[in-house]
Amino acid sequence: MIMIDDLGLARAVHVLALVHWIGGLAVVTTIVLPNARGLPDAKDAIAAFEGFEQRFASQVRISILLAGLSGAYMLTRLDAWNRFQYASFWWLDLMVALWLLFALMVYVLEPFVIHRLFHEFALHNKDRAFALAIGLHAAALIISAFAVAAGVLGALGELP
Ligand code: HEM
């Protein structure tokens, strides 16, 4: 019989949630936004972006929740909350900082503020609005990729 312990399961949930979340971020950044930006009409460009973004936003609210819950579960199960006291666990600090930033964005700022602001900005100046959106998404993607690599190496005990 195959036995998977609860810690292994939490780890699998953590990684699956990250695959969905960061993978979706990569698709938005490198495919959806550039594709929308290339459309000549601002209304078409906004519709192309929002059509994807609305669906992905509701999915990623679930994967971000699961990533956070599974991470907190692992810390509790490993009795490892004290790791935040040690500089050598900087990769864990990075994970949590990134998580807080994204959580603030998808649960609060995007639905209540940024969605409307972007819509108006893009109607007035499509090229600048999309250039800004692509730049910010690219920065988030690069930091996320770095955090994933640091998380894998850190969990293996291979980071200074
Ligand atoms: C509240 C947020 C988070 C908490 C509490 C958390 C906590 C943890 C813990 C406790 C581990 C296991 C470490 C070990 O085995 O020693 C882990 C693994 C990992 N975390 Fe997080 N994490 C969070 C968010 C994130 C985010 C945002 C990312 C990436 C962007 C991330 C990427 C990873 C990776 C790649 C691993 C290694 C998985 C493996 O190799 O099995 N985590 N996390």
JSON list of N, CA, C and O in Angstrom, two decimals, residues 68-88:
[
{"chain": "A", "resi": 68, "resn": "GLY", "atom": "N", "xyz": [-0.74, 29.36, 0.82]},
{"chain": "A", "resi": 68, "resn": "GLY", "atom": "CA", "xyz": [-0.54, 29.91, 2.16]},
{"chain": "A", "resi": 68, "resn": "GLY", "atom": "C", "xyz": [-0.91, 28.91, 3.25]},
{"chain": "A", "resi": 68, "resn": "GLY", "atom": "O", "xyz": [-0.16, 28.71, 4.21]},
{"chain": "A", "resi": 69, "resn": "LEU", "atom": "N", "xyz": [-2.05, 28.23, 3.08]},
{"chain": "A", "resi": 69, "resn": "LEU", "atom": "CA", "xyz": [-2.49, 27.27, 4.09]},
{"chain": "A", "resi": 69, "resn": "LEU", "atom": "C", "xyz": [-1.51, 26.10, 4.20]},
{"chain": "A", "resi": 69, "resn": "LEU", "atom": "O", "xyz": [-1.14, 25.69, 5.30]},
{"chain": "A", "resi": 70, "resn": "SER", "atom": "N", "xyz": [-1.08, 25.57, 3.04]},
{"chain": "A", "resi": 70, "resn": "SER", "atom": "CA", "xyz": [-0.16, 24.43, 3.08]},
{"chain": "A", "resi": 70, "resn": "SER", "atom": "C", "xyz": [1.19, 24.84, 3.66]},
{"chain": "A", "resi": 70, "resn": "SER", "atom": "O", "xyz": [1.81, 24.07, 4.41]},
{"chain": "A", "resi": 71, "resn": "GLY", "atom": "N", "xyz": [1.64, 26.07, 3.35]},
{"chain": "A", "resi": 71, "resn": "GLY", "atom": "CA", "xyz": [2.90, 26.56, 3.92]},
{"chain": "A", "resi": 71, "resn": "GLY", "atom": "C", "xyz": [2.80, 26.69, 5.42]},
{"chain": "A", "resi": 71, "resn": "GLY", "atom": "O", "xyz": [3.68, 26.23, 6.16]},
{"chain": "A", "resi": 72, "resn": "ALA", "atom": "N", "xyz": [1.69, 27.28, 5.90]},
{"chain": "A", "resi": 72, "resn": "ALA", "atom": "CA", "xyz": [1.50, 27.45, 7.34]},
{"chain": "A", "resi": 72, "resn": "ALA", "atom": "C", "xyz": [1.39, 26.08, 8.02]},
{"chain": "A", "resi": 72, "resn": "ALA", "atom": "O", "xyz": [1.90, 25.87, 9.12]},
{"chain": "A", "resi": 73, "resn": "TYR", "atom": "N", "xyz": [0.72, 25.14, 7.34]},
{"chain": "A", "resi": 73, "resn": "TYR", "atom": "CA", "xyz": [0.59, 23.79, 7.90]},
{"chain": "A", "resi": 73, "resn": "TYR", "atom": "C", "xyz": [1.96, 23.14, 8.07]},
{"chain": "A", "resi": 73, "resn": "TYR", "atom": "O", "xyz": [2.26, 22.56, 9.12]},
{"chain": "A", "resi": 74, "resn": "MET", "atom": "N", "xyz": [2.82, 23.27, 7.03]},
{"chain": "A", "resi": 74, "resn": "MET", "atom": "CA", "xyz": [4.17, 22.68, 7.12]},
{"chain": "A", "resi": 74, "resn": "MET", "atom": "C", "xyz": [4.96, 23.28, 8.27]},
{"chain": "A", "resi": 74, "resn": "MET", "atom": "O", "xyz": [5.64, 22.57, 9.01]},
{"chain": "A", "resi": 75, "resn": "LEU", "atom": "N", "xyz": [4.86, 24.62, 8.42]},
{"chain": "A", "resi": 75, "resn": "LEU", "atom": "CA", "xyz": [5.60, 25.28, 9.51]},
{"chain": "A", "resi": 75, "resn": "LEU", "atom": "C", "xyz": [5.12, 24.77, 10.87]},
{"chain": "A", "resi": 75, "resn": "LEU", "atom": "O", "xyz": [5.91, 24.55, 11.78]},
{"chain": "A", "resi": 76, "resn": "THR", "atom": "N", "xyz": [3.80, 24.58, 11.00]},
{"chain": "A", "resi": 76, "resn": "THR", "atom": "CA", "xyz": [3.24, 24.11, 12.27]},
{"chain": "A", "resi": 76, "resn": "THR", "atom": "C", "xyz": [3.66, 22.67, 12.53]},
{"chain": "A", "resi": 76, "resn": "THR", "atom": "O", "xyz": [4.13, 22.31, 13.62]},
{"chain": "A", "resi": 77, "resn": "ARG", "atom": "N", "xyz": [3.51, 21.84, 11.50]},
{"chain": "A", "resi": 77, "resn": "ARG", "atom": "CA", "xyz": [3.81, 20.41, 11.62]},
{"chain": "A", "resi": 77, "resn": "ARG", "atom": "C", "xyz": [5.30, 20.18, 11.90]},
{"chain": "A", "resi": 77, "resn": "ARG", "atom": "O", "xyz": [5.67, 19.28, 12.67]},
{"chain": "A", "resi": 78, "resn": "LEU", "atom": "N", "xyz": [6.17, 21.02, 11.30]},
{"chain": "A", "resi": 78, "resn": "LEU", "atom": "CA", "xyz": [7.62, 20.91, 11.52]},
{"chain": "A", "resi": 78, "resn": "LEU", "atom": "C", "xyz": [8.06, 21.65, 12.78]},
{"chain": "A", "resi": 78, "resn": "LEU", "atom": "O", "xyz": [9.24, 21.65, 13.13]},
{"chain": "A", "resi": 79, "resn": "ASP", "atom": "N", "xyz": [7.08, 22.29, 13.45]},
{"chain": "A", "resi": 79, "resn": "ASP", "atom": "CA", "xyz": [7.38, 23.12, 14.61]},
{"chain": "A", "resi": 79, "resn": "ASP", "atom": "C", "xyz": [8.48, 24.13, 14.27]},
{"chain": "A", "resi": 79, "resn": "ASP", "atom": "O", "xyz": [9.48, 24.25, 14.96]},
{"chain": "A", "resi": 80, "resn": "ALA", "atom": "N", "xyz": [8.27, 24.82, 13.14]},
{"chain": "A", "resi": 80, "resn": "ALA", "atom": "CA", "xyz": [9.36, 25.61, 12.55]},
{"chain": "A", "resi": 80, "resn": "ALA", "atom": "C", "xyz": [9.06, 27.10, 12.46]},
{"chain": "A", "resi": 80, "resn": "ALA", "atom": "O", "xyz": [9.74, 27.81, 11.72]},
{"chain": "A", "resi": 81, "resn": "TRP", "atom": "N", "xyz": [8.06, 27.59, 13.21]},
{"chain": "A", "resi": 81, "resn": "TRP", "atom": "CA", "xyz": [7.76, 29.02, 13.12]},
{"chain": "A", "resi": 81, "resn": "TRP", "atom": "C", "xyz": [8.93, 29.87, 13.59]},
{"chain": "A", "resi": 81, "resn": "TRP", "atom": "O", "xyz": [9.08, 31.02, 13.19]},
{"chain": "A", "resi": 82, "resn": "ASN", "atom": "N", "xyz": [9.81, 29.26, 14.46]},
{"chain": "A", "resi": 82, "resn": "ASN", "atom": "CA", "xyz": [10.97, 30.03, 14.95]},
{"chain": "A", "resi": 82, "resn": "ASN", "atom": "C", "xyz": [12.01, 30.28, 13.86]},
{"chain": "A", "resi": 82, "resn": "ASN", "atom": "O", "xyz": [12.95, 31.04, 14.05]},
{"chain": "A", "resi": 83, "resn": "ARG", "atom": "N", "xyz": [11.85, 29.64, 12.69]},
{"chain": "A", "resi": 83, "resn": "ARG", "atom": "CA", "xyz": [12.80, 29.85, 11.60]},
{"chain": "A", "resi": 83, "resn": "ARG", "atom": "C", "xyz": [12.88, 31.32, 11.18]},
{"chain": "A", "resi": 83, "resn": "ARG", "atom": "O", "xyz": [13.89, 31.74, 10.64]},
{"chain": "A", "resi": 84, "resn": "PHE", "atom": "N", "xyz": [11.79, 32.05, 11.43]},
{"chain": "A", "resi": 84, "resn": "PHE", "atom": "CA", "xyz": [11.79, 33.46, 11.01]},
{"chain": "A", "resi": 84, "resn": "PHE", "atom": "C", "xyz": [12.81, 34.29, 11.80]},
{"chain": "A", "resi": 84, "resn": "PHE", "atom": "O", "xyz": [13.13, 35.40, 11.43]},
{"chain": "A", "resi": 85, "resn": "GLN", "atom": "N", "xyz": [13.32, 33.70, 12.91]},
{"chain": "A", "resi": 85, "resn": "GLN", "atom": "CA", "xyz": [14.34, 34.41, 13.69]},
{"chain": "A", "resi": 85, "resn": "GLN", "atom": "C", "xyz": [15.73, 34.30, 13.07]},
{"chain": "A", "resi": 85, "resn": "GLN", "atom": "O", "xyz": [16.64, 35.03, 13.44]},
{"chain": "A", "resi": 86, "resn": "TYR", "atom": "N", "xyz": [15.90, 33.35, 12.16]},
{"chain": "A", "resi": 86, "resn": "TYR", "atom": "CA", "xyz": [17.25, 33.10, 11.65]},
{"chain": "A", "resi": 86, "resn": "TYR", "atom": "C", "xyz": [17.45, 33.61, 10.23]},
{"chain": "A", "resi": 86, "resn": "TYR", "atom": "O", "xyz": [16.64, 33.34, 9.35]},
{"chain": "A", "resi": 87, "resn": "ALA", "atom": "N", "xyz": [18.55, 34.34, 10.05]},
{"chain": "A", "resi": 87, "resn": "ALA", "atom": "CA", "xyz": [18.84, 34.92, 8.74]},
{"chain": "A", "resi": 87, "resn": "ALA", "atom": "C", "xyz": [19.01, 33.84, 7.67]},
{"chain": "A", "resi": 87, "resn": "ALA", "atom": "O", "xyz": [18.74, 34.07, 6.49]},
{"chain": "A", "resi": 88, "resn": "SER", "atom": "N", "xyz": [19.44, 32.65, 8.08]},
{"chain": "A", "resi": 88, "resn": "SER", "atom": "CA", "xyz": [19.70, 31.58, 7.10]},
{"chain": "A", "resi": 88, "resn": "SER", "atom": "C", "xyz": [18.41, 31.08, 6.44]},
{"chain": "A", "resi": 88, "resn": "SER", "atom": "O", "xyz": [18.46, 30.40, 5.43]}
]
